[in-house]
CSV table of N, CA and C in Angstrom, one decimal:
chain,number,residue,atom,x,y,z
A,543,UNK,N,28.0,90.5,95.2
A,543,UNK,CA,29.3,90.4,95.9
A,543,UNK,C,29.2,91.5,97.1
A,544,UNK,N,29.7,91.1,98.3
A,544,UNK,CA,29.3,92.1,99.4
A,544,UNK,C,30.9,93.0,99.3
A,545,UNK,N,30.7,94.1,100.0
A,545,UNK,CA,31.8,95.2,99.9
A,545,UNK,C,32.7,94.4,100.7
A,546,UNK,N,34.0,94.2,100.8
A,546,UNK,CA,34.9,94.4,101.4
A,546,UNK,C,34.8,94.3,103.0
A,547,UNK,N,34.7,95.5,103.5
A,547,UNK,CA,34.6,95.5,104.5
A,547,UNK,C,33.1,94.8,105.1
A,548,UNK,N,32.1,94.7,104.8
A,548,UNK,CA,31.1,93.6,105.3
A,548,UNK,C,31.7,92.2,105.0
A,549,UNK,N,32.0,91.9,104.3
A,549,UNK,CA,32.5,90.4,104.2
A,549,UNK,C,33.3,89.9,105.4
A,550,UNK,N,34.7,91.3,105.8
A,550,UNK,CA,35.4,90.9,106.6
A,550,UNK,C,34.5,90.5,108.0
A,551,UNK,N,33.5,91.4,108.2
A,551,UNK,CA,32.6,91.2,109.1
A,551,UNK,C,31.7,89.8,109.4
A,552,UNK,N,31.2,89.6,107.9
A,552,UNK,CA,30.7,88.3,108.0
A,552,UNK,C,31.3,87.4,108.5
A,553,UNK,N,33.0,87.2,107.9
A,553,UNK,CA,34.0,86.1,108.4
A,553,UNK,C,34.3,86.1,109.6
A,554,UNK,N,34.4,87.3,110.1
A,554,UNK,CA,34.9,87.3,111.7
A,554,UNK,C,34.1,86.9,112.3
A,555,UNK,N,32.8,86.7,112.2
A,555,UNK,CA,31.1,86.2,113.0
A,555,UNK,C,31.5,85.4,112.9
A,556,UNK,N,31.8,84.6,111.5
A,556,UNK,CA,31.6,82.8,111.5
A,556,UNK,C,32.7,82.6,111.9
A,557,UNK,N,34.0,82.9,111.9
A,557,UNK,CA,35.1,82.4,112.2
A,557,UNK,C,35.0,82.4,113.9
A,558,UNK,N,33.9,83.3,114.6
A,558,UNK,CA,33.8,83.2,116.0
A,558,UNK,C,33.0,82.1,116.5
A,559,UNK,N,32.0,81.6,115.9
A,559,UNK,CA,31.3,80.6,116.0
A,559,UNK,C,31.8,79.2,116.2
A,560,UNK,N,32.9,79.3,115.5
A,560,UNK,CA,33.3,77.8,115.2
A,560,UNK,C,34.4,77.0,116.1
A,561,UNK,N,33.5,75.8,116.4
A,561,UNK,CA,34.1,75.2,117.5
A,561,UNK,C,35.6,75.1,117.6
A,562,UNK,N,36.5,75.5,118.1
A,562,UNK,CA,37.7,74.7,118.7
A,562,UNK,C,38.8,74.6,120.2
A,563,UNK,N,39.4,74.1,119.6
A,563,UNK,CA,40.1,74.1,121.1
A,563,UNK,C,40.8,75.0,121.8
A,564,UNK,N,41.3,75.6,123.2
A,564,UNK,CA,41.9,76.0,123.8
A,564,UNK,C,43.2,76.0,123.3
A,565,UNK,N,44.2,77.0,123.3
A,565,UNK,CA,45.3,76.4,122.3
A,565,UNK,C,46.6,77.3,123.3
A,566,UNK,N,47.2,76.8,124.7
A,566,UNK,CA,47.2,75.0,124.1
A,566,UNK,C,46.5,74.5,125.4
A,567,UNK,N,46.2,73.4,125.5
A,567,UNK,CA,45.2,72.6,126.2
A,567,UNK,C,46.3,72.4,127.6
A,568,UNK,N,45.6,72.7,128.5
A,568,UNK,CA,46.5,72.1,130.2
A,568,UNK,C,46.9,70.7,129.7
A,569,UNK,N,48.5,70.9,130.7
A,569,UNK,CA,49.1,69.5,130.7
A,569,UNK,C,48.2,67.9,131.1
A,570,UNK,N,47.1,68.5,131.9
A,570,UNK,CA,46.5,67.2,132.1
A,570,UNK,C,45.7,66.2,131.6
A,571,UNK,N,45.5,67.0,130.3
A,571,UNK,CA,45.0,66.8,129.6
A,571,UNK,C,45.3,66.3,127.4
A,572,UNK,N,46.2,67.2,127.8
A,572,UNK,CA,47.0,67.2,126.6
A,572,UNK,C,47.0,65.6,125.9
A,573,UNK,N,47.1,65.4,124.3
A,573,UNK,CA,47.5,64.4,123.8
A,573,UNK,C,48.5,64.4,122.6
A,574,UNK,N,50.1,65.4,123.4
A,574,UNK,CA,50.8,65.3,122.1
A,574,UNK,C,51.1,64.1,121.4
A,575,UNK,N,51.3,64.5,120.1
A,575,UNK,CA,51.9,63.3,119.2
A,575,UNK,C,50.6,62.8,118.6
A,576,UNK,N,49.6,63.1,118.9
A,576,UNK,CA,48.4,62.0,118.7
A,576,UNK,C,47.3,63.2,117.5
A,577,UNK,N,46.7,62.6,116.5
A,577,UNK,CA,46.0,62.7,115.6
A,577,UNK,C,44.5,63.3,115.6
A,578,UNK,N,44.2,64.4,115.7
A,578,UNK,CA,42.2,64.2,115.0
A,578,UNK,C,42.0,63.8,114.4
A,579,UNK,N,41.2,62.8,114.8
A,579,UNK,CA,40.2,62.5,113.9
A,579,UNK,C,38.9,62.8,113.2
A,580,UNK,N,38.2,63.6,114.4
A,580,UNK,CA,36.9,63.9,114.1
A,580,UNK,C,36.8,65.1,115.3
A,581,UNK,N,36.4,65.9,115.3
A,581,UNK,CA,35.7,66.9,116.5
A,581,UNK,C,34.2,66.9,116.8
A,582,UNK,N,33.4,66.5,117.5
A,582,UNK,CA,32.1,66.3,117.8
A,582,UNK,C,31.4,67.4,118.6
A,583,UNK,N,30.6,68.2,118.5
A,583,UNK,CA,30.2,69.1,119.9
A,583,UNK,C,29.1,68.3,120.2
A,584,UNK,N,28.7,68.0,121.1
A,584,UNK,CA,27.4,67.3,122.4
A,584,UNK,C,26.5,68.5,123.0
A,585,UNK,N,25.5,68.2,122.9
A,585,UNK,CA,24.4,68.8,123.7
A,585,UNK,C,23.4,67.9,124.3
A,586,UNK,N,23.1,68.0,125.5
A,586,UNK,CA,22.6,67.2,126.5
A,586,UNK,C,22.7,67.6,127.9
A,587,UNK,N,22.7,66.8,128.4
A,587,UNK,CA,22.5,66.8,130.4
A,587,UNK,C,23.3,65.9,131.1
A,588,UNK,N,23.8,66.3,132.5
A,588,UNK,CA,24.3,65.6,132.9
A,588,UNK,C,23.5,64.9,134.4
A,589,UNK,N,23.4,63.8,134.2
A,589,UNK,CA,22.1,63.6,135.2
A,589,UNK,C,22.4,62.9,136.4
A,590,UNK,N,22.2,63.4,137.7
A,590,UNK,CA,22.3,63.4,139.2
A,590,UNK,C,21.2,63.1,139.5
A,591,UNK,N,22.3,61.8,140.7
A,591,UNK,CA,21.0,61.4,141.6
A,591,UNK,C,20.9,62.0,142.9
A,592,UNK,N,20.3,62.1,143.5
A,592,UNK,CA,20.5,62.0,145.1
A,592,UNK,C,19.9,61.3,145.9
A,593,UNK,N,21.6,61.3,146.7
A,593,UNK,CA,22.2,60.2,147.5
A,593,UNK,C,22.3,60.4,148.9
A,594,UNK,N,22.4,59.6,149.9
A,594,UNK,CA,22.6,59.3,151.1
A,594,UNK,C,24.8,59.5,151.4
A,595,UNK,N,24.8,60.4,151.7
A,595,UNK,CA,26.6,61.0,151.7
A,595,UNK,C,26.9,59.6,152.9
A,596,UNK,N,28.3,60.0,153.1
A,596,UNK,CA,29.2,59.1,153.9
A,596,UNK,C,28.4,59.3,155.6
A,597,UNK,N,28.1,61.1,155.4
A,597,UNK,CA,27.2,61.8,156.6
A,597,UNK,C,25.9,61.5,156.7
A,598,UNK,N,25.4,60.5,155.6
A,598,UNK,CA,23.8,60.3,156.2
A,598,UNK,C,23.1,61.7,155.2
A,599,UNK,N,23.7,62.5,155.0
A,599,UNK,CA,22.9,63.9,154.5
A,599,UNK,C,22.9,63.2,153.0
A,600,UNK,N,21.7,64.0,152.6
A,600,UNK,CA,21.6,63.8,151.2
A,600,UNK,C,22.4,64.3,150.4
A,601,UNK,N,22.7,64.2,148.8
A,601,UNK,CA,24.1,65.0,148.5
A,601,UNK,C,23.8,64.4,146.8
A,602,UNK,N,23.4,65.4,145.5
A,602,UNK,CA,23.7,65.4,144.1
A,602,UNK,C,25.1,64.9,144.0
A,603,UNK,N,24.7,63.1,143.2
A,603,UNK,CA,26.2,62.5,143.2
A,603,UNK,C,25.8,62.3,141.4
A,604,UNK,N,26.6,62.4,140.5
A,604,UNK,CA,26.8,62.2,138.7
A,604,UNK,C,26.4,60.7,139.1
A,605,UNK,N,25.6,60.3,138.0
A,605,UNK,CA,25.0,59.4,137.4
A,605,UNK,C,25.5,59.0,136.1
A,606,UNK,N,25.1,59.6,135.4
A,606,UNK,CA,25.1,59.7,133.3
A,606,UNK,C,25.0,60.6,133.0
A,607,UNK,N,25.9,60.7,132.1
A,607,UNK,CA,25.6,62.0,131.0
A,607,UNK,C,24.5,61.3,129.8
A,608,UNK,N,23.7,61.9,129.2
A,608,UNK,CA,22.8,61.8,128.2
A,608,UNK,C,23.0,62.9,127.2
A,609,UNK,N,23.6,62.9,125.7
A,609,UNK,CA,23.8,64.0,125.0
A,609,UNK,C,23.6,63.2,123.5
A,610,UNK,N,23.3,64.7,122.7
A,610,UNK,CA,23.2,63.9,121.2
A,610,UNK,C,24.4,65.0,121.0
A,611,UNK,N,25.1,63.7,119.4
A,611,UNK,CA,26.7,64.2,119.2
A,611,UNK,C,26.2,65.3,117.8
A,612,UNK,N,27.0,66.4,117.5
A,612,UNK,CA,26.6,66.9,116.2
A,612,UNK,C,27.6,67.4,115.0
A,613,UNK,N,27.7,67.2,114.1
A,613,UNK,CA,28.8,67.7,113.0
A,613,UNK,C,27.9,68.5,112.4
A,614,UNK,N,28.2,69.6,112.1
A,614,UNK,CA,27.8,70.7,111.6
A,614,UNK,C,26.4,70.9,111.5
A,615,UNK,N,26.0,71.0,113.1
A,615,UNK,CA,24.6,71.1,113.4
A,615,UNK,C,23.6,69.9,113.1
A,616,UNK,N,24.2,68.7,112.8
A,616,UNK,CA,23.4,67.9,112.4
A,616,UNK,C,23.8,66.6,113.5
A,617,UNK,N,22.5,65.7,113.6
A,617,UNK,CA,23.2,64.7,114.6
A,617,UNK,C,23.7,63.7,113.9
A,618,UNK,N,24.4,62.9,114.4
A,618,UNK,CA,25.7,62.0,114.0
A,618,UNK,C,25.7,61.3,115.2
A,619,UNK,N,25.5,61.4,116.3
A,619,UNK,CA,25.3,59.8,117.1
A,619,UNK,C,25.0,60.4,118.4
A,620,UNK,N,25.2,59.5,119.7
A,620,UNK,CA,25.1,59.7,121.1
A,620,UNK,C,26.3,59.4,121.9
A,621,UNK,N,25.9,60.1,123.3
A,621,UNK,CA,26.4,59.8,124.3
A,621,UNK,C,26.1,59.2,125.5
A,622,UNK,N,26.6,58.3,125.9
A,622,UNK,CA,25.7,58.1,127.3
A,622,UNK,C,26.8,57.1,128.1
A,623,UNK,N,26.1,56.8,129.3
A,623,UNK,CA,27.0,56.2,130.5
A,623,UNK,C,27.8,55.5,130.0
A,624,UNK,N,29.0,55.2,130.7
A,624,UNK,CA,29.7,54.4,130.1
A,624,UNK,C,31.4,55.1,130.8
A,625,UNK,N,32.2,55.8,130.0
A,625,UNK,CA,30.7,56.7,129.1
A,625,UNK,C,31.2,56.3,127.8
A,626,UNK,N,30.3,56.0,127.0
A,626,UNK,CA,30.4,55.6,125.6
A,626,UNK,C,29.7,56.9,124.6
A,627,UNK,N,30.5,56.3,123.4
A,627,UNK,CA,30.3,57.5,122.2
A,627,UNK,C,29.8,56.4,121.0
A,628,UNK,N,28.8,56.7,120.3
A,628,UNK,CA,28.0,55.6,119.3
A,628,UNK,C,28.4,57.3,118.1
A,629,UNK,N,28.7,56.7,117.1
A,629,UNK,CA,28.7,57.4,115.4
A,629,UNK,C,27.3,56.7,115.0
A,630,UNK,N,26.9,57.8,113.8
A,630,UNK,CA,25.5,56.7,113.2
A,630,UNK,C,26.3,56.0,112.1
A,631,UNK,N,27.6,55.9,111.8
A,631,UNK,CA,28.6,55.0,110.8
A,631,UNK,C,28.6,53.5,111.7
A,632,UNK,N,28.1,53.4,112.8
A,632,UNK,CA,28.3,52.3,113.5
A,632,UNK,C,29.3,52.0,114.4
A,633,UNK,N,29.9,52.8,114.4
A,633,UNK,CA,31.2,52.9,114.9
A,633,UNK,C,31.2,53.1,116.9
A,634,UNK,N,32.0,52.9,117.4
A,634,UNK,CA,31.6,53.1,118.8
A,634,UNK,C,32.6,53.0,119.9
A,635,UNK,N,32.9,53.4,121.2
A,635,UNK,CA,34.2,53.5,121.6
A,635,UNK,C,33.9,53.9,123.4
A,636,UNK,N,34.3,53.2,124.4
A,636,UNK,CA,33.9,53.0,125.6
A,636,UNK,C,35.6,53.9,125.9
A,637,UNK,N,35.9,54.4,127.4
A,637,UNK,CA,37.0,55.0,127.8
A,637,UNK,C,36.3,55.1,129.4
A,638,UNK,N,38.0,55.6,130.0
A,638,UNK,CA,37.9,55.8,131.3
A,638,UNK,C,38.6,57.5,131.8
A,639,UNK,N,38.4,58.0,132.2
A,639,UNK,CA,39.0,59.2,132.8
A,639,UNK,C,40.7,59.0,132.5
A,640,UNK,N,41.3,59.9,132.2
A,640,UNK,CA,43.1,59.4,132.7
A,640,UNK,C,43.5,60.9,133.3
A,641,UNK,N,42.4,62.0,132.8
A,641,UNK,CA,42.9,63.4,133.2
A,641,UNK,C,41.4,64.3,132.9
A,642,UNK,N,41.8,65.6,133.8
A,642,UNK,CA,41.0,66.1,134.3
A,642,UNK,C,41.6,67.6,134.4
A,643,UNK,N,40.7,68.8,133.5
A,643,UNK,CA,41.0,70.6,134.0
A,643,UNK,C,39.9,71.1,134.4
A,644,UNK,N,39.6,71.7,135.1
A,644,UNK,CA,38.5,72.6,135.5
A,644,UNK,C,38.0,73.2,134.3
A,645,UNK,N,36.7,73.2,134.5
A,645,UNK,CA,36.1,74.6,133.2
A,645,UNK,C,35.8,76.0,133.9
A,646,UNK,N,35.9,76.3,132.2
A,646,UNK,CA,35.8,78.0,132.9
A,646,UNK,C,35.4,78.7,133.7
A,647,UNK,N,33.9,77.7,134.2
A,647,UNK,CA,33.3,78.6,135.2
A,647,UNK,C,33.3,77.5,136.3
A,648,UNK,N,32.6,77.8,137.4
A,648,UNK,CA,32.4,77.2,138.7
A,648,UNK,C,31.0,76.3,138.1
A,649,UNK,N,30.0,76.7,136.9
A,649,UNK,CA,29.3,76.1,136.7
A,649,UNK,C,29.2,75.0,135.6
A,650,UNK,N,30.4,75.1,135.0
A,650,UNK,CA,30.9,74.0,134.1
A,650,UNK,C,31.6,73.0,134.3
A,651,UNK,N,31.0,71.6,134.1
A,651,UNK,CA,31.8,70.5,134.3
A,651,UNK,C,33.7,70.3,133.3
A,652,UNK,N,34.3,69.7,134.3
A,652,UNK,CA,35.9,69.6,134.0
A,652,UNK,C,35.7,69.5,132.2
A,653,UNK,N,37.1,69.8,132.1
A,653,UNK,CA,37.3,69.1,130.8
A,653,UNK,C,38.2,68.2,131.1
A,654,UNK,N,38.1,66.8,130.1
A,654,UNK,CA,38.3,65.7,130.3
A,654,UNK,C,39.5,65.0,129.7
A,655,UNK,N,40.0,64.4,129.7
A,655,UNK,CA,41.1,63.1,129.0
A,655,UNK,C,40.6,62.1,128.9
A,656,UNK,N,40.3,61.0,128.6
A,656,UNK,CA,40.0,59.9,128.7
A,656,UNK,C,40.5,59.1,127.6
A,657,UNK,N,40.9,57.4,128.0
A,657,UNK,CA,41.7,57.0,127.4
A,657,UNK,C,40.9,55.8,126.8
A,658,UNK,N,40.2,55.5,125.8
A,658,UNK,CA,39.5,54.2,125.0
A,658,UNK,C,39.7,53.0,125.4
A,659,UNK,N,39.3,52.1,126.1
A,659,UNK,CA,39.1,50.6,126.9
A,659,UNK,C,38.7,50.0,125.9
A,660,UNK,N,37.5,50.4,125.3
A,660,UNK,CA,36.8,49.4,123.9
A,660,UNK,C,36.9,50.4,122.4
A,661,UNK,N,36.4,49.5,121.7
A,661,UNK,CA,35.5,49.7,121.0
A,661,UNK,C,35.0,48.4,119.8
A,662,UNK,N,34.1,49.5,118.8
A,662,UNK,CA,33.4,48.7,117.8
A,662,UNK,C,33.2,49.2,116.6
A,663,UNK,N,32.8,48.3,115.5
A,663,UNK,CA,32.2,48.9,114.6
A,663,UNK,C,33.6,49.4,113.2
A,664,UNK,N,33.8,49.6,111.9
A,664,UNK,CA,34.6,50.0,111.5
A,664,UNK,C,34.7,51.2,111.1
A,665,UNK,N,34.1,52.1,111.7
A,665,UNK,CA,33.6,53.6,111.1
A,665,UNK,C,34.8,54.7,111.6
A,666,UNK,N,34.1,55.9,111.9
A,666,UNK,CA,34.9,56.8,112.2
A,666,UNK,C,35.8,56.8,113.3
A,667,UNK,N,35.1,55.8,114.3
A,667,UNK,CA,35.5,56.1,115.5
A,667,UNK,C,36.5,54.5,115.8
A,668,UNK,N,36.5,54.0,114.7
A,668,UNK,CA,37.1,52.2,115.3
A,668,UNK,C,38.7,52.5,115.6
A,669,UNK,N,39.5,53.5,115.2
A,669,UNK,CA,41.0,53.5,115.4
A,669,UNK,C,41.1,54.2,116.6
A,670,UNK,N,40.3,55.2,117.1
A,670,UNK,CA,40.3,56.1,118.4
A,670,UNK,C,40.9,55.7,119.5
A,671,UNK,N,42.0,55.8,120.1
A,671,UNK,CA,42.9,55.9,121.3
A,671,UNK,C,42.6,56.9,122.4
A,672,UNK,N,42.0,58.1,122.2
A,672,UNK,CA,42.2,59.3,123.2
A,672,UNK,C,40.8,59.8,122.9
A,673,UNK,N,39.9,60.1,123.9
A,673,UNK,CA,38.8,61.4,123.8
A,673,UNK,C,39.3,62.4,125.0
A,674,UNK,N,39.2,63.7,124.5
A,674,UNK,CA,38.8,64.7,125.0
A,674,UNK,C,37.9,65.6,125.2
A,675,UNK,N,36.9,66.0,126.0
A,675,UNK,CA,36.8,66.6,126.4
A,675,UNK,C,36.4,68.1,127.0
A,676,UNK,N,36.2,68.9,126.1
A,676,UNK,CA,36.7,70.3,126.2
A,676,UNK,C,35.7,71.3,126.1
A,677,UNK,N,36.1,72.7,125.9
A,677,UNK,CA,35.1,74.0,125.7
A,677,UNK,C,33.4,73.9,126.4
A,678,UNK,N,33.5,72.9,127.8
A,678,UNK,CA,32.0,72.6,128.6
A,678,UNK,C,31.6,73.9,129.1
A,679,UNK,N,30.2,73.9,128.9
A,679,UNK,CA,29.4,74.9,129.5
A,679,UNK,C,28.4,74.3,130.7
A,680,UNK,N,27.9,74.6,131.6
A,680,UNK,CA,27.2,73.9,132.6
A,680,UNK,C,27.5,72.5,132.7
A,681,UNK,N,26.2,72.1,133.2
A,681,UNK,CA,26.1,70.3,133.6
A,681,UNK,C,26.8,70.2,135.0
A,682,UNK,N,27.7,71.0,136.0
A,682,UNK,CA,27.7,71.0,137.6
A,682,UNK,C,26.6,71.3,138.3
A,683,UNK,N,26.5,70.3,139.4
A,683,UNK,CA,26.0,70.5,140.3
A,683,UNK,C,26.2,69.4,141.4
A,684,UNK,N,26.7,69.8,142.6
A,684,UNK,CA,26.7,69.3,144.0
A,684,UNK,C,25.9,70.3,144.5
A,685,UNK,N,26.2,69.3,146.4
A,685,UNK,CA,25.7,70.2,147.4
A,685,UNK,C,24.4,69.1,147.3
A,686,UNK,N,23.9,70.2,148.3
A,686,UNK,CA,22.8,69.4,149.1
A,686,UNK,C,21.3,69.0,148.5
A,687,UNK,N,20.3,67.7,148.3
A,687,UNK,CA,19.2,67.6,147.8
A,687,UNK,C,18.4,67.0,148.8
A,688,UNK,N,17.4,67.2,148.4
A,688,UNK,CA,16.1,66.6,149.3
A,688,UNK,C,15.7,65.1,149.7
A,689,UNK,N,15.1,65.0,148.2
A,689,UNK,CA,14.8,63.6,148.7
A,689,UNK,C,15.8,62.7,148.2
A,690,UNK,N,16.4,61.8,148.5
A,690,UNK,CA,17.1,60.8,148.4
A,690,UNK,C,16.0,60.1,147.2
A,691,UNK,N,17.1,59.5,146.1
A,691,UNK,CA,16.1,58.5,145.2
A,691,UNK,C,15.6,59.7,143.5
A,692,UNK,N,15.8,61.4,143.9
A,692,UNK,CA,15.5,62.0,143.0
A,692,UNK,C,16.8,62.0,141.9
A,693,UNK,N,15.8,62.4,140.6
A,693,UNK,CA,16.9,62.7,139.7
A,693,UNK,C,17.3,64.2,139.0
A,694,UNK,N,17.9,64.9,138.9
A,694,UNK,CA,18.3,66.0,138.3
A,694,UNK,C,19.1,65.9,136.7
A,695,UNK,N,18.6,66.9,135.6
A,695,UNK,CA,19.3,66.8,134.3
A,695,UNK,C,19.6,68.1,134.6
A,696,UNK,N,20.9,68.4,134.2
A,696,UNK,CA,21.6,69.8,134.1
A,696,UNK,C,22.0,69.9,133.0
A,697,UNK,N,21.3,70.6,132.3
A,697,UNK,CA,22.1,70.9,130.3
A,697,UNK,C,23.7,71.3,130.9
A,698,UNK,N,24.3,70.8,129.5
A,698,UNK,CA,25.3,70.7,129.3
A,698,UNK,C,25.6,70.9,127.7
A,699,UNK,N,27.0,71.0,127.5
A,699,UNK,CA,27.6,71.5,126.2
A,699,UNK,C,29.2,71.2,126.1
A,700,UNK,N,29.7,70.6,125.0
A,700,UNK,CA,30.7,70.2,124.8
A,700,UNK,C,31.3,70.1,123.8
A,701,UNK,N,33.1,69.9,123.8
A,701,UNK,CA,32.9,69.3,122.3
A,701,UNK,C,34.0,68.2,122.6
A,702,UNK,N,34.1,66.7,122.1
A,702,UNK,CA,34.8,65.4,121.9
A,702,UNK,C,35.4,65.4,120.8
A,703,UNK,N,37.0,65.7,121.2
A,703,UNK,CA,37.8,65.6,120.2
A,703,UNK,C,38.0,63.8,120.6
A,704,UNK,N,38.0,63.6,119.6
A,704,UNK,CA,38.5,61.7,119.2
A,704,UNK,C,40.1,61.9,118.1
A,705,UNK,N,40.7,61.5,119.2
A,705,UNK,CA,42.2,61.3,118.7
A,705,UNK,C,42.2,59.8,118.6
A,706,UNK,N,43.8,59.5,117.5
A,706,UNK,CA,44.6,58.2,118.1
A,706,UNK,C,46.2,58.7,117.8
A,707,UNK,N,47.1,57.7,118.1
A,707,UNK,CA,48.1,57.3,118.5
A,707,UNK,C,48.5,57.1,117.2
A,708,UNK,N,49.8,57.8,116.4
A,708,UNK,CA,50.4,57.1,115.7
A,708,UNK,C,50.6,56.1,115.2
């Protein structure tokens, strides 16, 4: 049994580790009234092409994100264009933007709202109304690129809360 005072130490380490949300989340985002279901963290890239701008100039425009989903360090499904979210329960769920907050840094992509269009499958994810979006680390990047036609992956980090609707 550890003393006392190292234990509290232990817990406060893990208790700092562990994913959650902003409390409370920007209005733009927000989904009062509405249920967790699952919390997912993602790790992956967000991948840029470059493009020919309105100006003729080249210019890093989002493509896809590509990320594997994880519960407690373990993987449990993907993410990709769409943007769609696959469970390995079979479960699955397409959405479109509805809201948008900046991340913390200038180098982190928004945190997101998005509202479920589809889905599939009867798993975790079949009742889901709302994804979120949140706690992103990198994956920005604009401004200027070379050759037109190239691709860019910018790691990224996240976590998808999957809500529904009463």
């Amino acid at each position: 049994m550890l003393p006392p005072r190292i234990a509290a130490i232990v817990l406060l380490l893990a208790s700092s580790t562990t994913t959650r949300a902003a409390d409370p989340l920007p209005d733009t985002i927000a989904a009062p009234g509405q249920t967790v279901v699952v919390t997912l963290h993602a790790e992956g890239a967000q991948v840029y092409e470059c493009k020919a701008g309105a100006d003729g100039k080249a210019i890093w425009s989002f493509r896809e994100p590509i990320a594997t989903l994880l519960a407690d360090g373990k993987t449990v499904g993907r993410h990709y264009a769409g943007p769609n979210w696959e469970h390995s329960d079979g479960s699955a769920v397409a959405a479109k933007v509805a809201g948008n907050a900046p991340g913390a840094t200038a180098n982190d992509i928004p945190w997101l709202k998005l509202e479920v269009t589809s889905r599939r499958g009867s798993g975790v994810l079949a009742d889901v109304t709302t994804v979120q979006r949140i706690n992103t680390k990198g994956g920005k990047r604009d401004g200027a690129c070379e050759t037109v036609g190239s691709f860019l992956n910018v790691p990224y980090s996240a976590d998808y809360v999957f809500l529904r609707k009463p």
